[in-house]
XYZ file of C-alpha atoms in Angstrom:
654
model
C -16.300 187.902 -73.677
C -16.203 186.099 -77.006
C -14.228 183.221 -75.537
C -16.774 182.775 -72.727
C -19.661 182.796 -75.196
C -17.850 180.381 -77.505
C -17.165 177.931 -74.670
C -20.758 178.126 -73.460
C -22.058 177.525 -76.988
C -19.813 174.491 -77.426
C -20.962 172.970 -74.141
C -24.598 173.743 -75.004
C -24.369 172.100 -78.450
C -22.668 168.954 -77.175
C -25.013 168.466 -74.240
C -28.080 169.216 -76.390
C -26.948 166.575 -78.879
C -26.639 164.019 -76.069
C -30.087 164.847 -74.692
C -31.836 164.843 -78.073
C -30.144 161.775 -79.564
C -30.957 159.464 -76.667
C -34.470 158.014 -77.097
C -37.320 159.354 -74.967
C -39.061 156.475 -73.260
C -42.469 158.105 -73.696
C -42.076 158.592 -77.449
C -40.883 155.124 -78.515
C -42.736 151.820 -78.862
C -43.709 150.186 -75.519
C -41.589 147.157 -76.415
C -38.436 149.258 -76.630
C -39.459 151.289 -73.554
C -39.832 148.172 -71.380
C -36.690 146.619 -72.887
C -34.675 149.709 -71.926
C -36.194 149.575 -68.446
C -35.203 145.923 -68.080
C -31.655 146.443 -69.339
C -30.721 149.839 -67.916
C -33.301 150.774 -65.228
C -35.610 153.515 -66.436
C -35.169 155.647 -63.289
C -31.384 155.782 -63.538
C -31.623 156.527 -67.261
C -33.976 159.466 -66.778
C -31.958 160.761 -63.827
C -28.741 160.807 -65.876
C -30.405 162.711 -68.718
C -31.933 165.126 -66.201
C -28.502 165.861 -64.731
C -27.142 166.585 -68.205
C -30.043 168.974 -68.837
C -29.420 170.724 -65.506
C -25.716 171.095 -66.311
C -26.593 172.667 -69.662
C -28.869 175.216 -67.982
C -26.257 176.014 -65.310
C -23.567 176.630 -67.925
C -25.890 178.976 -69.794
C -26.637 180.894 -66.601
C -22.925 181.149 -65.693
C -22.063 182.464 -69.164
C -24.878 185.013 -69.023
C -23.772 186.353 -65.641
C -20.089 186.603 -66.497
C -20.712 188.192 -69.895
C -22.635 190.900 -68.072
C -19.678 191.394 -65.702
C -17.182 191.435 -68.562
C -19.093 194.243 -70.265
C -18.318 196.514 -67.320
C -14.733 195.344 -66.686
C -12.500 198.337 -65.914
C -9.166 196.794 -66.988
C -7.669 194.006 -69.029
C -6.540 192.278 -65.838
C -10.072 192.297 -64.447
C -11.519 190.942 -67.707
C -8.971 188.156 -67.854
C -9.604 187.141 -64.252
C -13.365 187.068 -64.931
C -12.752 184.957 -68.028
C -10.690 182.450 -66.027
C -13.372 182.295 -63.357
C -16.161 181.731 -65.896
C -14.325 178.937 -67.722
C -13.376 177.343 -64.403
C -16.974 177.250 -63.195
C -18.133 175.750 -66.488
C -15.497 173.010 -66.283
C -16.489 172.317 -62.669
C -20.104 171.782 -63.698
C -19.029 169.356 -66.430
C -16.747 167.537 -63.998
C -19.640 166.990 -61.590
C -21.759 165.284 -64.259
C -18.866 163.044 -65.303
C -20.379 159.845 -63.791
C -23.681 160.482 -65.592
C -21.836 160.940 -68.901
C -19.911 157.702 -68.348
C -23.178 155.856 -67.560
C -24.833 157.204 -70.715
C -21.792 156.224 -72.782
C -22.078 152.629 -71.553
C -25.785 152.649 -72.439
C -24.986 154.017 -75.910
C -22.439 151.291 -76.589
C -24.823 148.570 -75.395
C -27.752 149.955 -77.391
C -25.583 149.926 -80.536
C -25.240 146.139 -80.151
C -28.977 145.494 -79.758
C -30.709 143.844 -82.740
C -33.015 145.884 -84.941
C -36.548 144.623 -84.232
C -39.576 146.034 -86.036
C -42.603 145.694 -83.694
C -45.116 146.212 -86.532
C -43.942 143.690 -89.121
C -44.821 139.978 -89.459
C -43.035 138.279 -86.552
C -42.552 134.693 -85.331
C -41.564 134.455 -81.663
C -39.857 131.358 -80.248
C -40.051 130.720 -76.488
C -39.705 127.874 -74.018
C -37.383 126.377 -71.429
C -33.601 126.636 -71.926
C -31.893 124.049 -74.134
C -35.059 122.836 -75.904
C -33.851 123.624 -79.475
C -34.977 127.213 -80.068
C -31.635 128.458 -81.424
C -31.219 125.379 -83.620
C -34.635 126.035 -85.190
C -33.869 129.686 -86.034
C -30.547 128.635 -87.549
C -32.376 126.140 -89.790
C -35.023 128.487 -91.202
C -33.028 131.755 -91.355
C -29.489 132.907 -92.009
C -28.974 133.814 -88.364
C -25.923 132.309 -86.685
C -26.939 131.843 -83.056
C -24.545 129.981 -80.804
C -25.810 126.464 -79.946
C -24.338 124.614 -76.961
C -25.515 121.560 -74.934
C -26.085 123.568 -71.754
C -28.732 125.968 -70.501
C -28.823 129.745 -71.074
C -26.512 129.757 -74.067
C -28.729 132.489 -75.540
C -28.606 135.523 -73.215
C -30.309 138.141 -75.371
C -32.752 138.516 -78.257
C -31.561 137.324 -81.681
C -33.280 138.189 -84.971
C -33.410 136.317 -88.281
C -35.513 136.675 -91.441
C -37.257 134.105 -93.603
C -39.575 134.193 -96.654
C -42.976 132.607 -97.152
C -45.252 133.256 -100.137
C -43.037 136.136 -101.293
C -43.370 137.874 -97.913
C -40.582 138.565 -95.446
C -41.071 137.304 -91.870
C -39.074 138.309 -88.802
C -38.050 135.426 -86.512
C -36.991 136.248 -82.933
C -35.133 133.807 -80.700
C -35.699 134.565 -77.006
C -33.620 133.394 -74.035
C -34.938 130.489 -71.977
C -37.542 131.103 -69.273
C -37.772 129.236 -65.957
C -40.957 128.500 -64.014
C -40.604 130.792 -61.027
C -42.283 133.933 -59.662
C -42.139 137.111 -61.693
C -40.054 138.935 -59.087
C -37.341 136.251 -59.092
C -36.691 136.334 -62.824
C -33.402 137.850 -63.967
C -32.690 140.282 -66.804
C -32.208 137.486 -69.360
C -35.651 136.037 -68.672
C -37.265 139.484 -68.556
C -36.133 140.118 -72.144
C -38.253 137.157 -73.235
C -41.227 138.277 -71.130
C -41.017 141.787 -72.637
C -41.017 140.420 -76.188
C -44.011 138.145 -75.449
C -45.954 140.995 -73.864
C -45.539 143.687 -76.529
C -44.941 142.048 -79.925
C -47.859 141.000 -82.144
C -46.424 137.707 -83.339
C -47.090 134.037 -83.867
C -45.782 132.256 -80.755
C -43.979 128.917 -81.025
C -43.809 127.258 -77.601
C -41.089 124.616 -77.801
C -41.561 121.431 -75.779
C -38.748 118.928 -75.270
C -40.554 115.596 -75.003
C -37.309 113.648 -74.594
C -36.329 115.364 -71.336
C -32.708 115.807 -72.486
C -32.869 119.516 -71.687
C -32.899 118.726 -67.952
C -36.542 119.638 -67.355
C -39.524 117.285 -67.372
C -42.693 117.727 -69.388
C -44.538 118.582 -66.166
C -42.180 121.498 -65.462
C -42.522 122.719 -69.035
C -46.327 122.492 -68.808
C -46.258 124.493 -65.574
C -44.272 127.210 -67.334
C -46.805 127.190 -70.185
C -49.723 127.733 -67.808
C -47.867 130.460 -65.861
C -47.254 132.605 -68.967
C -50.347 131.698 -71.016
C -51.802 135.146 -70.292
C -49.105 136.546 -72.593
C -50.417 134.389 -75.483
C -53.822 136.094 -75.687
C -54.895 137.253 -79.157
C -51.810 135.659 -80.724
C -51.482 132.567 -82.923
C -50.056 129.851 -80.662
C -48.399 126.652 -81.847
C -47.014 123.968 -79.539
C -43.914 122.373 -81.084
C -42.756 119.004 -79.731
C -39.041 118.928 -80.515
C -36.390 116.194 -80.431
C -38.625 113.479 -81.854
C -35.465 111.711 -83.008
C -34.815 110.830 -79.338
C -38.400 110.250 -78.214
C -41.549 109.988 -80.319
C -44.691 111.747 -79.159
C -46.609 108.474 -79.029
C -44.014 106.902 -76.739
C -44.359 109.260 -73.769
C -46.249 108.288 -70.611
C -49.977 108.816 -70.103
C -49.473 111.568 -67.523
C -47.218 113.469 -69.860
C -49.677 112.945 -72.713
C -52.472 114.424 -70.592
C -50.326 117.503 -69.962
C -49.649 117.841 -73.676
C -53.369 117.518 -74.443
C -54.184 120.221 -71.902
C -51.658 122.513 -73.508
C -53.206 121.720 -76.902
C -56.635 122.658 -75.548
C -55.310 126.021 -74.380
C -53.806 126.595 -77.816
C -57.192 125.758 -79.373
C -58.759 128.542 -77.312
C -56.484 131.060 -78.981
C -57.530 129.623 -82.355
C -61.238 129.980 -81.486
C -60.606 133.531 -80.223
C -59.227 134.394 -83.645
C -62.384 133.182 -85.375
C -61.130 129.726 -86.317
C -63.119 126.506 -86.196
C -62.804 124.455 -82.977
C -62.658 121.238 -84.971
C -59.619 122.311 -86.978
C -56.733 120.937 -84.932
C -54.167 121.188 -87.697
C -51.321 123.567 -87.043
C -51.802 123.657 -83.242
C -49.642 120.716 -82.097
C -46.684 119.865 -84.346
C -43.674 117.593 -84.011
C -40.217 118.018 -85.480
C -36.533 117.324 -85.003
C -33.933 120.011 -85.635
C -31.223 117.358 -85.805
C -32.735 115.419 -88.710
C -34.660 118.496 -90.000
C -37.843 116.449 -90.041
C -40.913 118.677 -89.777
C -38.905 121.951 -89.598
C -40.358 123.413 -92.799
C -43.860 122.274 -91.814
C -43.615 124.168 -88.516
C -42.370 127.277 -90.296
C -45.151 127.151 -92.907
C -47.830 126.571 -90.273
C -46.646 129.529 -88.197
C -46.477 131.836 -91.221
C -49.918 130.724 -92.425
C -51.530 131.241 -89.013
C -49.958 134.678 -88.657
C -50.963 135.694 -92.173
C -54.576 134.618 -91.568
C -54.719 136.620 -88.363
C -53.336 139.775 -89.967
C -55.772 139.503 -92.886
C -58.658 138.997 -90.475
C -57.667 142.066 -88.458
C -57.512 144.142 -91.613
C -60.936 142.877 -92.676
C -62.370 144.055 -89.355
C -60.755 147.489 -89.517
C -62.567 150.647 -90.588
C -60.258 151.222 -93.526
C -61.684 148.189 -95.301
C -65.173 149.698 -95.381
C -63.843 152.815 -97.058
C -62.180 150.686 -99.723
C -65.220 148.456 -100.292
C -67.408 151.490 -100.894
C -65.241 152.521 -103.820
C -65.522 149.451 -106.020
C -67.936 146.597 -106.755
C -66.964 143.157 -108.018
C -69.618 141.724 -110.348
C -69.989 137.936 -110.443
C -72.028 136.933 -113.534
C -74.306 133.947 -113.238
C -75.170 131.642 -116.160
C -78.736 132.162 -117.405
C -79.002 128.723 -119.019
C -77.003 125.577 -119.767
C -75.719 126.668 -123.175
C -71.998 127.157 -123.720
C -71.241 130.412 -125.448
C -67.697 130.705 -126.786
C -66.000 134.008 -127.400
C -66.851 135.529 -130.784
C -64.580 138.145 -132.418
C -65.626 139.509 -135.852
C -63.293 138.728 -138.744
C -62.984 142.421 -139.633
C -61.578 143.115 -136.187
C -59.072 140.291 -136.482
C -57.956 141.500 -139.935
C -57.548 145.063 -138.648
C -55.424 143.827 -135.732
C -53.229 141.729 -138.035
C -52.746 144.646 -140.434
C -51.838 146.962 -137.584
C -49.307 144.459 -136.260
C -47.671 144.179 -139.710
C -47.372 147.958 -140.017
C -45.808 148.192 -136.596
C -43.324 145.451 -137.515
C -42.350 147.273 -140.713
C -41.815 150.568 -138.909
C -39.714 148.982 -136.231
C -36.045 149.022 -137.180
C -34.142 145.800 -136.803
C -31.329 146.083 -134.316
C -28.042 144.258 -134.333
C -29.324 142.239 -131.379
C -32.269 140.985 -133.456
C -30.022 140.124 -136.374
C -27.710 138.290 -133.998
C -30.569 136.203 -132.637
C -31.806 135.400 -136.146
C -28.365 134.326 -137.427
C -27.167 131.946 -134.756
C -26.627 134.124 -131.708
C -23.429 135.329 -130.050
C -20.245 133.686 -131.282
C -21.771 132.763 -134.657
C -23.057 136.064 -136.012
C -20.521 138.760 -136.895
C -21.752 142.305 -137.433
C -20.832 143.846 -140.783
C -19.033 147.184 -140.553
C -19.373 147.963 -144.271
C -23.135 148.182 -144.618
C -23.170 151.843 -143.611
C -20.556 152.891 -146.205
C -21.712 155.736 -148.464
C -20.845 154.595 -152.002
C -22.217 155.295 -155.467
C -23.399 151.701 -155.759
C -24.541 149.655 -152.758
C -23.223 146.501 -154.372
C -19.673 147.730 -153.847
C -19.986 147.606 -150.044
C -19.086 143.950 -149.741
C -16.345 143.956 -152.374
C -12.950 142.829 -151.156
C -10.302 145.503 -151.725
C -6.706 144.247 -151.993
C -3.939 146.147 -150.282
C -1.248 145.345 -152.875
C -2.001 145.123 -156.614
C 0.663 144.674 -159.309
C 3.358 145.548 -156.803
C 1.806 148.895 -155.857
C 0.061 150.049 -152.720
C -3.625 150.367 -153.609
C -4.274 153.219 -151.161
C -1.792 155.420 -153.034
C -4.123 155.403 -156.062
C -7.484 155.635 -154.350
C -7.795 159.423 -154.859
C -5.498 160.765 -157.616
C -6.748 164.367 -157.156
C -5.862 164.546 -153.459
C -3.142 167.217 -153.921
C -5.469 169.442 -155.922
C -8.170 169.112 -153.287
C -5.658 169.887 -150.540
C -4.689 173.130 -152.335
C -8.366 174.071 -152.625
C -8.853 173.512 -148.892
C -5.807 175.656 -148.055
C -7.039 178.402 -150.378
C -10.485 178.320 -148.748
C -8.945 178.462 -145.271
C -6.874 181.508 -146.268
C -9.950 183.304 -147.553
C -11.779 182.619 -144.298
C -8.890 183.999 -142.249
C -8.795 187.172 -144.360
C -12.534 187.607 -143.898
C -12.177 187.217 -140.127
C -9.332 189.760 -140.111
C -11.554 192.224 -141.993
C -14.303 191.736 -139.461
C -12.001 192.593 -136.517
C -11.372 196.201 -137.587
C -10.811 199.024 -135.129
C -13.049 202.020 -135.291
C -11.056 205.011 -136.580
C -13.920 207.494 -136.540
C -13.848 208.301 -140.232
C -17.322 206.952 -140.834
C -18.876 208.519 -137.738
C -20.892 211.691 -137.372
C -19.433 214.628 -135.369
C -21.597 213.752 -132.340
C -20.461 210.138 -132.452
C -16.823 211.220 -132.813
C -17.120 213.398 -129.697
C -18.659 210.501 -127.759
C -15.854 208.196 -128.962
C -13.185 210.692 -127.867
C -14.819 211.009 -124.430
C -14.926 207.219 -124.041
C -11.249 206.848 -125.003
C -10.256 209.628 -122.605
C -12.198 208.044 -119.774
C -10.611 204.686 -120.554
C -7.084 206.122 -120.440
C -7.845 207.851 -117.111
C -9.063 204.601 -115.601
C -5.929 202.810 -116.793
C -3.720 205.495 -115.259
C -5.577 205.385 -111.947
C -5.273 201.609 -111.832
C -1.533 201.806 -112.505
C -1.102 204.436 -109.790
C -2.942 202.295 -107.276
C -1.021 199.223 -108.270
C 2.450 200.807 -108.064
C 2.618 202.906 -104.893
C 5.762 204.108 -103.189
C 5.735 201.132 -100.845
C 5.299 198.526 -103.561
C 7.611 200.118 -106.150
C 10.986 198.381 -106.014
C 14.088 200.438 -105.407
C 16.688 200.588 -108.127
C 19.927 198.890 -107.045
C 23.138 200.906 -107.417
C 24.663 198.425 -109.828
C 21.965 199.371 -112.351
C 22.380 203.108 -111.698
C 25.881 203.362 -113.131
C 25.185 206.725 -114.760
C 23.889 208.072 -111.414
C 20.583 209.174 -112.853
C 18.592 208.531 -109.657
C 20.234 211.023 -107.291
C 18.981 213.444 -104.668
C 20.163 216.415 -106.786
C 18.015 215.276 -109.683
C 15.041 214.823 -107.327
C 15.636 218.361 -105.997
C 15.696 219.814 -109.493
C 12.457 218.063 -110.426
C 10.718 219.223 -107.259
C 11.970 222.763 -107.840
C 10.551 222.775 -111.336
C 7.201 221.827 -109.837
C 7.375 224.757 -107.417
C 8.031 222.700 -104.274
C 10.716 223.066 -101.617
C 12.998 220.002 -101.896
C 14.964 220.587 -98.669
C 13.005 218.306 -96.366
C 12.795 215.507 -98.932
C 16.550 215.650 -99.620
C 17.396 215.628 -95.907
C 15.112 212.674 -95.302
C 16.609 210.738 -98.228
C 20.096 211.397 -96.904
C 19.134 210.337 -93.370
C 17.849 207.008 -94.707
C 20.839 206.341 -96.926
C 23.343 203.625 -96.208
C 25.923 206.075 -94.970
C 24.016 206.784 -91.730
C 26.063 206.388 -88.568
C 25.202 205.903 -84.933
C 26.882 209.183 -83.896
C 24.091 211.218 -85.549
C 21.451 210.027 -83.089
C 23.896 210.486 -80.215
C 24.721 214.047 -81.302
C 21.044 214.812 -81.759
C 20.338 213.539 -78.279
C 23.297 215.502 -76.955
C 22.069 218.736 -78.471
C 18.626 218.054 -77.096
C 20.119 217.539 -73.661
C 21.865 220.899 -73.880
C 18.521 222.581 -74.436
C 17.075 221.161 -71.241
C 16.666 223.712 -68.550
C 18.659 222.971 -65.423
C 15.714 223.814 -63.214
C 13.555 220.991 -64.611
C 12.483 218.358 -62.133
C 13.881 214.849 -62.024
C 10.518 213.450 -63.116
C 10.703 215.298 -66.443
C 14.280 214.093 -66.914
C 13.172 210.494 -66.377
C 10.338 210.921 -68.865
C 12.730 212.487 -71.387
C 15.241 209.683 -70.963
C 12.502 207.077 -71.350
C 11.184 208.658 -74.575
C 14.718 208.869 -75.936
C 15.373 205.227 -75.103
C 12.223 204.202 -76.928
C 13.110 206.197 -80.026
C 16.687 204.969 -80.106
C 17.888 202.966 -83.084
C 16.903 199.300 -83.302
C 20.546 198.294 -83.533
C 20.857 198.252 -79.706
C 22.298 194.974 -78.312
C 19.501 192.573 -77.263
C 20.565 192.358 -73.621
C 21.319 196.049 -73.025
C 19.540 197.347 -69.920
C 17.214 200.285 -70.548
C 16.351 202.626 -67.635
C 12.894 201.894 -66.289
C 12.885 198.143 -66.970
C 13.455 197.225 -63.307
C 16.456 195.001 -64.073
C 19.836 195.264 -62.387
C 22.286 194.421 -65.171
C 22.563 192.752 -68.562
C 23.093 189.291 -67.043
C 19.814 189.567 -65.165
C 18.050 190.753 -68.332
C 19.523 187.876 -70.314
C 18.210 185.430 -67.724
C 14.798 187.116 -67.768
C 14.570 186.917 -71.573
C 15.460 183.225 -71.520
C 12.819 182.518 -68.880
C 10.247 184.445 -70.911
C 11.044 182.497 -74.074
C 10.868 179.227 -72.147
C 7.467 180.107 -70.680
C 6.162 181.013 -74.142
C 7.231 177.731 -75.733
C 4.284 175.661 -74.505
C 1.775 178.362 -75.415
C 3.269 178.831 -78.871
C 3.454 175.079 -79.416
C -0.264 174.662 -78.674
C -1.111 177.853 -80.623
C -3.073 179.250 -77.710
C -3.867 182.869 -78.264
C -7.083 184.859 -78.101
C -8.302 188.422 -77.919
C -7.720 188.401 -74.148
C -3.987 187.749 -74.692
C -3.239 190.989 -76.515
C 0.363 192.212 -76.494
C 0.840 195.975 -76.668
C 3.834 198.265 -76.574
C 2.691 199.850 -73.307
C 2.829 196.625 -71.280
C 5.917 194.879 -72.709
C 8.986 195.193 -70.522
C 11.977 192.992 -71.170
C 9.942 190.400 -73.083
C 7.336 189.886 -70.303
C 3.622 190.674 -70.367
C 2.913 192.668 -67.211
C -0.135 194.484 -65.879
C -0.200 198.020 -67.184
C -0.445 199.555 -63.724
C 2.660 197.800 -62.377
C 4.630 198.291 -65.590
C 4.375 202.071 -65.396
C 5.266 202.216 -61.687
C 8.004 199.569 -61.811
C 10.756 202.122 -62.343
C 9.854 204.028 -59.163
C 9.241 201.152 -56.721
C 11.852 199.038 -55.015
C 12.619 195.470 -55.945
C 11.061 194.091 -52.774
C 7.759 195.884 -53.395
C 7.778 194.643 -57.010
C 8.311 191.091 -55.755
C 5.334 191.378 -53.407
C 3.177 192.696 -56.260
C 4.105 189.752 -58.479
C 3.408 187.306 -55.649
C -0.092 188.722 -55.231
C -0.887 188.477 -58.953
C 1.191 185.423 -59.855
C -1.710 182.986 -59.351
C -3.825 184.743 -61.971
C -1.144 185.234 -64.591
C 0.647 181.942 -63.995
C 4.096 183.551 -63.920
C 4.454 184.921 -60.376
C 6.954 182.298 -59.255
C 9.320 182.933 -62.152
C 9.260 186.697 -61.533
C 9.832 186.404 -57.806
C 12.690 183.962 -58.323
C 14.213 186.257 -60.906
C 13.972 189.393 -58.743
């Protein structure tokens, strides 16, 4: 029962972790929800998670049903068969959801490689036709390392970089190229760009290759701009004419210039929608070259400035701003006349401030760092280690003391009374030790009252009793070591001495002496045989054969453990010692794999009533094995061999 519950709990925990750790499409940002739908198909994703949830519920129901059956199991065999059935059904359920688990594992690995995009932070989004210079631009203004190649669709997913402007961090996203075709015909790579344009509040940079080296004309790029311009609503839009090193903007044809002007007019509409002035055309149409890096920083600054203005404007229109404005008021003084009035601070105030500064400077202790800065800095100033010496005269601190003077070591004559002081210290230490020894006296009871002496005697008696009880518990008959004979040369520990001691205590020592003699080293096998022979003589001749078999079985079980390992015992169901030897070897071989894997639980109990010849048999067939024929025993093992996993070995043996 415990094994079934444990297995069910393990499956439940693992499956619950899978279900809870995967993101719920309804609880995450719409950008991530649509991105997951584009990459993995939302329907398949939800279906796989639903199958995992169903499998978890089925496993819980199976465990509940089989635990109820195991509670009313009438035998160990029935309980084990129910356990096998329960675990088998659980494994079958898990096997059926294997494809869903494999699909979710692929999604998990792919999601781990997706870039971390914050939909709420300041973002610059780069879009346009393939091979127009988007990846080169993000590599110039950020530390991102996007692959740049001279062919289309080099970038197949979203790439993220970060740049700084006015001490603020901006998130730059490079999107794959988009082609001008119907929405239904766009592939997954293009849909990633469409998803980012639709859901991210960002400044959009629409890149335009005016040289035509990307393989697409300005007319095709303008058509793409007009087809996705609905995604640019309420976002700062900047049209960037790239590759001016190959073709200047003024050198393009009139038709292409008209298309560029139309695109500029559409970008102006987004500027007017944000509250900007229609006459301010700066920052709407910019030119640059990523090869020569001309105009790259200007494009970045213009995009950051436009985005920052929009975010500030949105915050000014929000309701939170009104709550903040109601809390404070900024006063703007106006001049009342044309006179210039300089600041005037009374002299008493200035003197008080100067005096206070001097007092603070005096109280502040000069540190070694300050002294170092005043005296030339590191490498010039050397800290003095003598200024903290405690001497009778401070002038002696900087005196130079020689080590050798007149051929003598100076330190030998520094303290001429050192031996006398050492003796005083030793004498003081001895007095302290004697005082401590006097403090650690033991109470002898001489200074106590009669009541206190009685209490002290009771405490000491109780203490001795506790010590004796602890010693008795610690050294029992089982734990007390026996005295070897080589140490008992005087033969003090003998049975006669034990008998005399027991007799003095008023006990009968006969049984104890007989038991000690029976367990001595001089015991022989013939004693058990004689005892069994005398017991056999007492058996009545009219007893039935069944009682004789029971008596012989009980005697065989109580026989000495020195029996040969392959001796056949009546009732084992084995023909001779060779067959028993073969059976024991097969049993040991079958146990090797189980013992190697350490597989054992409460359902694999091994008791004395169901062990016959080293095999674990059902209790019912073990007890009746001595009375049935070998053919009937073989049929029984064939019927139960599938459940115990050892039917073939038994049938082959028999």
